[in-house]
CSV table of C-alpha atoms and ligand atoms in Angstrom, one decimal:
chain,number,residue,atom,x,y,z
A,1,MET,CA,-96.4,-200.2,97.9
A,2,ARG,CA,-96.2,-200.1,101.7
A,3,LEU,CA,-98.6,-201.6,104.1
A,4,LEU,CA,-100.3,-199.4,106.7
A,5,ASP,CA,-99.9,-202.0,109.4
A,6,GLY,CA,-102.7,-201.5,111.9
A,7,LYS,CA,-101.8,-204.6,113.8
A,8,GLU,CA,-98.3,-203.4,114.6
A,9,THR,CA,-99.3,-199.8,115.1
A,10,SER,CA,-102.1,-200.7,117.4
A,11,GLN,CA,-99.7,-202.8,119.5
A,12,GLN,CA,-97.5,-199.7,119.9
A,13,LEU,CA,-100.5,-197.7,120.9
A,14,ARG,CA,-101.6,-200.3,123.4
A,15,ASN,CA,-98.1,-200.5,124.9
A,16,GLU,CA,-98.2,-196.8,125.4
A,17,ILE,CA,-101.6,-197.0,127.1
A,18,ALA,CA,-100.5,-199.9,129.3
A,19,GLU,CA,-97.5,-197.7,130.5
A,20,GLU,CA,-99.9,-194.9,131.1
A,21,VAL,CA,-102.2,-197.1,133.2
A,22,GLU,CA,-99.3,-198.3,135.3
A,23,LYS,CA,-98.4,-194.7,136.1
A,24,PHE,CA,-102.0,-193.8,136.7
A,25,VAL,CA,-102.5,-196.7,139.1
A,26,ALA,CA,-99.2,-195.9,140.9
A,27,LYS,CA,-100.7,-192.6,141.9
A,28,ASP,CA,-103.5,-194.4,143.8
A,29,ASN,CA,-106.1,-194.2,141.1
A,30,ARG,CA,-108.2,-197.2,140.4
A,31,PRO,CA,-107.6,-198.6,136.8
A,32,PRO,CA,-109.8,-197.2,134.0
A,33,HIS,CA,-113.0,-199.1,133.7
A,34,LEU,CA,-114.8,-199.7,130.4
A,35,ALA,CA,-118.3,-201.3,130.3
A,36,ALA,CA,-119.9,-202.7,127.1
A,37,ILE,CA,-123.6,-203.5,126.5
A,38,LEU,CA,-124.2,-206.3,124.0
A,39,VAL,CA,-127.8,-206.9,122.9
A,40,GLY,CA,-128.5,-210.3,121.4
A,41,ASN,CA,-126.0,-212.7,119.7
A,42,ASN,CA,-125.0,-211.1,116.4
A,43,GLY,CA,-121.9,-213.1,115.4
A,44,ALA,CA,-119.8,-210.1,114.4
A,45,SER,CA,-120.8,-208.1,117.4
A,46,VAL,CA,-119.9,-210.9,119.8
A,47,THR,CA,-116.5,-211.2,118.1
A,48,TYR,CA,-115.9,-207.4,118.4
A,49,ILE,CA,-117.0,-207.2,122.0
A,50,ASN,CA,-114.8,-210.1,123.0
A,51,ALA,CA,-111.8,-208.4,121.3
A,52,LYS,CA,-112.5,-205.1,123.1
A,53,ILE,CA,-112.8,-206.9,126.5
A,54,LYS,CA,-109.6,-208.8,125.9
A,55,ALA,CA,-107.8,-205.6,124.9
A,56,CYS,CA,-108.9,-204.0,128.2
A,57,GLU,CA,-107.4,-206.8,130.1
A,58,GLU,CA,-104.1,-206.5,128.2
A,59,VAL,CA,-103.6,-202.9,129.0
A,60,GLY,CA,-104.7,-203.2,132.7
A,61,PHE,CA,-108.2,-201.8,132.4
A,62,ALA,CA,-111.1,-203.1,134.3
A,63,SER,CA,-114.0,-204.2,132.1
A,64,THR,CA,-117.6,-205.2,132.4
A,65,LEU,CA,-119.7,-206.9,129.8
A,66,ILE,CA,-123.5,-206.6,130.1
A,67,ARG,CA,-125.3,-209.1,127.8
A,68,LEU,CA,-129.0,-208.5,127.2
A,69,SER,CA,-131.6,-210.4,125.4
A,70,ASP,CA,-132.5,-209.4,121.8
A,71,THR,CA,-136.2,-209.1,122.9
A,72,ILE,CA,-135.3,-206.2,125.3
A,73,SER,CA,-137.5,-203.1,124.9
A,74,GLN,CA,-136.0,-199.7,124.1
A,75,ALA,CA,-137.1,-198.4,127.5
A,76,GLU,CA,-135.4,-201.3,129.3
A,77,LEU,CA,-132.2,-200.7,127.3
A,78,ILE,CA,-132.3,-197.0,128.1
A,79,ASN,CA,-132.7,-197.9,131.7
A,80,GLU,CA,-129.5,-200.0,131.6
A,81,VAL,CA,-127.7,-197.0,130.0
A,82,LYS,CA,-128.9,-194.7,132.8
A,83,LYS,CA,-127.5,-197.2,135.4
A,84,LEU,CA,-124.1,-197.0,133.7
A,85,ASN,CA,-124.3,-193.2,133.5
A,86,ALA,CA,-124.9,-193.1,137.3
A,87,ASP,CA,-122.3,-195.8,138.2
A,88,GLU,CA,-119.2,-194.0,139.5
A,89,SER,CA,-117.1,-197.1,139.2
A,90,ILE,CA,-117.4,-196.9,135.3
A,91,ASP,CA,-115.4,-194.3,133.4
A,92,GLY,CA,-116.8,-195.0,129.9
A,93,PHE,CA,-119.1,-197.4,128.1
A,94,ILE,CA,-120.3,-198.4,124.7
A,95,VAL,CA,-123.5,-199.9,123.4
A,96,GLN,CA,-122.5,-202.3,120.6
A,97,LEU,CA,-124.3,-201.6,117.3
A,98,PRO,CA,-126.4,-202.7,115.4
A,99,LEU,CA,-129.4,-203.0,117.8
A,100,PRO,CA,-132.5,-205.1,117.2
A,101,ASP,CA,-135.3,-203.5,115.1
A,102,GLN,CA,-137.6,-202.6,118.0
A,103,ILE,CA,-134.9,-200.2,119.3
A,104,ARG,CA,-134.1,-196.8,117.8
A,105,GLU,CA,-130.3,-196.4,118.0
A,106,ASP,CA,-130.5,-192.6,118.1
A,107,LYS,CA,-132.7,-192.8,121.2
A,108,VAL,CA,-130.2,-195.0,123.0
A,109,ILE,CA,-127.2,-192.9,121.9
A,110,MET,CA,-128.9,-189.8,123.1
A,111,ALA,CA,-129.4,-191.4,126.6
A,112,ILE,CA,-125.6,-191.9,127.0
A,113,ASP,CA,-123.8,-189.3,129.2
A,114,PRO,CA,-121.5,-187.6,126.7
A,115,LYS,CA,-118.7,-187.7,129.4
A,116,LYS,CA,-118.9,-191.5,129.3
A,117,ASP,CA,-119.5,-191.8,125.6
A,118,VAL,CA,-116.1,-193.3,124.6
A,119,ASP,CA,-117.6,-194.3,121.2
A,120,GLY,CA,-118.0,-190.6,120.4
A,121,PHE,CA,-121.5,-191.3,119.0
A,122,HIS,CA,-123.5,-188.7,121.0
A,123,PRO,CA,-124.4,-185.5,119.1
A,124,GLN,CA,-122.6,-183.5,121.7
A,125,ASN,CA,-119.3,-185.3,120.9
A,126,LEU,CA,-119.8,-185.3,117.1
A,127,GLY,CA,-120.7,-181.6,117.2
A,128,ARG,CA,-117.7,-180.7,119.4
A,129,MET,CA,-115.4,-182.8,117.1
A,130,ALA,CA,-116.7,-180.9,114.1
A,131,LEU,CA,-115.9,-177.6,115.8
A,132,ASN,CA,-112.3,-178.8,116.7
A,133,MET,CA,-113.1,-178.8,120.4
A,134,HIS,CA,-112.1,-181.5,122.9
A,135,ALA,CA,-114.4,-184.5,122.2
A,136,PHE,CA,-114.4,-188.2,122.1
A,137,VAL,CA,-113.8,-189.0,118.5
A,138,PRO,CA,-115.5,-192.2,117.2
A,139,ALA,CA,-113.0,-195.1,117.5
A,140,THR,CA,-112.7,-196.1,113.8
A,141,PRO,CA,-112.1,-192.6,112.4
A,142,ALA,CA,-109.8,-191.8,115.4
A,143,GLY,CA,-107.8,-195.0,114.6
A,144,ILE,CA,-107.5,-194.1,110.9
A,145,VAL,CA,-106.2,-190.6,111.7
A,146,GLU,CA,-103.7,-192.2,114.2
A,147,LEU,CA,-102.5,-194.6,111.5
A,148,LEU,CA,-102.1,-191.8,108.9
A,149,ASP,CA,-100.2,-189.8,111.5
A,150,ARG,CA,-97.9,-192.5,112.6
A,151,TYR,CA,-96.9,-193.2,108.9
A,152,ASN,CA,-96.5,-189.5,108.3
A,153,ILE,CA,-98.9,-189.6,105.4
A,154,GLU,CA,-99.2,-186.1,103.8
A,155,THR,CA,-102.9,-185.0,103.9
A,156,GLY,CA,-102.8,-181.2,103.5
A,157,GLY,CA,-104.2,-180.1,100.1
A,158,LYS,CA,-104.8,-183.7,99.0
A,159,HIS,CA,-108.1,-184.9,97.5
A,160,CYS,CA,-109.6,-187.3,100.0
A,161,VAL,CA,-112.5,-189.4,98.8
A,162,VAL,CA,-114.6,-191.0,101.6
A,163,LEU,CA,-116.8,-193.8,100.4
A,164,GLY,CA,-119.9,-194.1,102.6
A,165,ARG,CA,-121.6,-191.6,104.9
A,166,SER,CA,-122.4,-193.8,108.0
A,167,HIS,CA,-122.6,-191.9,111.3
A,168,ILE,CA,-119.9,-194.1,112.8
A,169,VAL,CA,-117.3,-193.9,110.0
A,170,GLY,CA,-117.9,-192.0,106.8
A,171,LEU,CA,-119.5,-188.8,108.2
A,172,PRO,CA,-116.9,-188.3,111.1
A,173,MET,CA,-114.1,-189.3,108.8
A,174,SER,CA,-115.0,-186.6,106.3
A,175,ILE,CA,-115.0,-184.0,109.0
A,176,LEU,CA,-111.7,-185.1,110.4
A,177,MET,CA,-110.0,-185.0,107.0
A,178,SER,CA,-111.3,-181.6,106.2
A,179,ARG,CA,-110.6,-179.8,109.5
A,180,ASN,CA,-107.7,-177.5,110.1
A,181,ALA,CA,-105.3,-180.0,111.7
A,182,TYR,CA,-102.9,-182.7,110.9
A,183,PRO,CA,-104.0,-185.2,109.7
A,184,GLY,CA,-106.5,-183.0,107.9
A,185,ASN,CA,-106.6,-180.0,105.6
A,186,SER,CA,-107.7,-182.3,102.8
A,187,THR,CA,-110.2,-181.4,100.2
A,188,VAL,CA,-112.9,-184.0,100.9
A,189,THR,CA,-115.5,-185.6,98.7
A,190,ILE,CA,-118.1,-188.0,100.2
A,191,CYS,CA,-119.5,-190.6,97.9
A,192,HIS,CA,-122.7,-192.5,98.7
A,193,SER,CA,-125.5,-194.4,97.0
A,194,HIS,CA,-126.7,-191.3,95.1
A,195,THR,CA,-123.3,-190.3,93.8
A,196,ARG,CA,-123.0,-190.1,90.0
A,197,ASN,CA,-119.7,-191.0,88.2
A,198,LEU,CA,-118.3,-192.6,91.3
A,199,PRO,CA,-115.4,-194.3,89.6
A,200,ASP,CA,-114.3,-191.0,88.0
A,201,ILE,CA,-114.3,-189.3,91.4
A,202,VAL,CA,-112.4,-192.2,93.1
A,203,ARG,CA,-109.9,-192.0,90.2
A,204,SER,CA,-109.1,-188.4,91.1
A,205,ALA,CA,-108.4,-189.3,94.8
A,206,ASP,CA,-105.0,-189.0,96.5
A,207,ILE,CA,-106.5,-190.7,99.6
A,208,ILE,CA,-109.4,-193.2,99.6
A,209,ILE,CA,-111.2,-194.1,102.7
A,210,ALA,CA,-113.5,-197.0,101.8
A,211,ALA,CA,-116.4,-197.6,104.2
A,212,VAL,CA,-119.3,-198.9,102.3
A,213,GLY,CA,-119.5,-202.5,103.5
A,214,ARG,CA,-119.4,-204.0,99.9
A,215,PRO,CA,-116.7,-206.5,99.4
A,216,LYS,CA,-114.1,-205.6,96.7
A,217,PHE,CA,-116.1,-202.5,95.7
A,218,VAL,CA,-112.9,-200.5,94.8
A,219,THR,CA,-111.0,-202.1,92.0
A,220,GLY,CA,-107.6,-201.4,90.4
A,221,ASP,CA,-109.1,-199.6,87.4
A,222,MET,CA,-110.8,-197.1,89.8
A,223,VAL,CA,-107.6,-195.7,91.4
A,224,LYS,CA,-104.6,-193.6,90.3
A,225,ASP,CA,-101.0,-194.5,90.8
A,226,GLY,CA,-99.5,-193.4,94.2
A,227,VAL,CA,-102.9,-193.4,96.0
A,228,VAL,CA,-103.2,-194.0,99.8
A,229,VAL,CA,-105.9,-196.5,100.5
A,230,VAL,CA,-107.6,-197.1,103.8
A,231,ASP,CA,-110.0,-200.0,103.8
A,232,VAL,CA,-112.6,-200.0,106.5
A,233,GLY,CA,-114.7,-202.9,105.1
A,234,ILE,CA,-114.9,-206.2,107.0
A,235,THR,CA,-117.6,-208.2,105.4
A,236,ARG,CA,-117.8,-211.9,106.4
A,237,VAL,CA,-117.7,-214.1,103.3
A,238,VAL,CA,-118.4,-217.8,103.5
A,239,ASP,CA,-115.1,-219.8,103.2
A,240,THR,CA,-115.3,-223.5,104.1
A,241,SER,CA,-111.5,-223.8,104.1
A,242,LYS,CA,-111.5,-221.6,107.3
A,243,LYS,CA,-112.1,-223.0,110.7
A,244,SER,CA,-114.6,-220.3,111.4
A,245,GLY,CA,-116.4,-221.0,108.1
A,246,TYR,CA,-115.8,-217.4,106.8
A,247,ARG,CA,-113.1,-214.9,105.9
A,248,LEU,CA,-113.1,-211.2,106.2
A,249,VAL,CA,-113.2,-209.2,102.9
A,250,GLY,CA,-112.5,-205.5,102.7
A,251,ASP,CA,-114.2,-202.9,100.5
A,252,VAL,CA,-111.0,-202.8,98.4
A,253,ASP,CA,-109.9,-205.4,95.9
A,254,PHE,CA,-106.4,-205.7,97.4
A,255,ASP,CA,-104.9,-207.7,94.5
A,256,THR,CA,-105.7,-205.1,91.8
A,257,VAL,CA,-105.4,-201.9,93.9
A,258,SER,CA,-102.3,-202.6,95.9
A,259,PRO,CA,-99.8,-202.6,92.9
A,260,LYS,CA,-100.9,-199.0,92.2
A,261,ALA,CA,-101.0,-197.8,95.8
A,262,ALA,CA,-98.2,-196.0,97.7
A,263,PHE,CA,-99.8,-197.1,101.0
A,264,ILE,CA,-102.7,-199.5,101.7
A,265,THR,CA,-104.3,-201.1,104.8
A,266,PRO,CA,-104.7,-204.9,104.8
A,267,VAL,CA,-107.9,-206.6,105.8
A,268,PRO,CA,-107.7,-208.0,108.4
A,269,GLY,CA,-104.8,-206.3,110.3
A,270,GLY,CA,-105.5,-202.7,109.1
A,271,VAL,CA,-108.2,-200.5,110.5
A,272,GLY,CA,-109.8,-203.1,112.9
A,273,PRO,CA,-107.0,-203.2,115.5
A,274,MET,CA,-106.7,-199.4,115.4
A,275,THR,CA,-110.4,-199.1,116.2
A,276,ILE,CA,-109.9,-201.1,119.4
A,277,ALA,CA,-106.8,-199.2,120.4
A,278,SER,CA,-108.6,-195.9,119.9
A,279,LEU,CA,-111.5,-197.1,122.1
A,280,LEU,CA,-108.9,-197.8,124.9
A,281,LYS,CA,-107.4,-194.4,124.3
A,282,ASN,CA,-110.8,-192.7,124.7
A,283,THR,CA,-111.4,-194.7,127.9
A,284,MET,CA,-108.0,-193.6,129.3
A,285,ILE,CA,-109.0,-190.0,128.6
A,286,ALA,CA,-112.4,-190.5,130.4
A,287,ALA,CA,-110.6,-192.0,133.4
A,288,ARG,CA,-108.2,-189.1,133.6
A,289,ARG,CA,-111.2,-186.7,133.7
A,290,ARG,CA,-112.7,-188.6,136.6
A,291,GLY,CA,-114.2,-186.2,139.1
A,292,VAL,CA,-113.4,-183.2,137.0
B,1,GUN,N1,-120.6,-201.5,115.5
B,1,GUN,C1,-119.6,-201.4,114.5
B,1,GUN,N2,-118.6,-200.6,114.9
B,1,GUN,C2,-118.9,-200.1,116.1
B,1,GUN,C3,-118.3,-199.3,117.1
B,1,GUN,O1,-117.2,-198.7,116.8
B,1,GUN,N3,-118.9,-199.1,118.3
B,1,GUN,C4,-120.1,-199.7,118.5
B,1,GUN,N4,-120.7,-199.4,119.7
B,1,GUN,N5,-120.8,-200.5,117.7
B,1,GUN,C5,-120.2,-200.7,116.5
């Protein structure tokens, strides 16, 4: 078994981006600028946003964090989005999800200028991605593809089982793995809450992408020898022995699955850091397109 080390790979990627920023700025461009809107105080969202802002600083990006009350209305939030669309000092921005119940996420996403949608959530970007056109690819799937690429994982003709059909991971991941590209050219099965015989399907997988948000959902008896496993799960489970009071648990039971796997991502230190690096990469692309 070999680890797909997202921490180390994301550091390489971030070093490459930092070099690119240096060259970009040396040509009299202002640094790439990412803005993030955070609504409310959801613990996980605060952690992710802080990590994203810190990553910006490390590669030489400018960043702006906009914190809004969780009582904000949908119209007010969309107004904030429109301000960022119009702000020429900002290359790309994200609205951290989930949003409070009074706000429809799709309405907010639709208000984002696709050229600044570095999360790749706007239908225009998802549609373009599906058609293999230039597009911002959502950061988590983009990070997974980058990880598979950097470890030279064979994907052509393989059976890839994606667990979960969320708009931000499962759905785009299934498209990326099936499109005519590398990584890609896999035969993809998406499993979800209505899937029958799920363990049998997972047992036939050469590559498993687990993104269901259920701790230790995939167990050793559900996988075949030599499988490649990507664990997107990051559920917080109470753990009083930790300073934070919780630990992060993936969708895969690492102890029983890893002995059978050829490659597997750890949690933490697998997909998470790759997501952040991919967001930076998308923002760099947005900055390069400035004025185009
Ligand atoms: N919530 C969980 N993952 C993400 C992400 O990649 N982007 C945003 N905006 N919100 C998220």
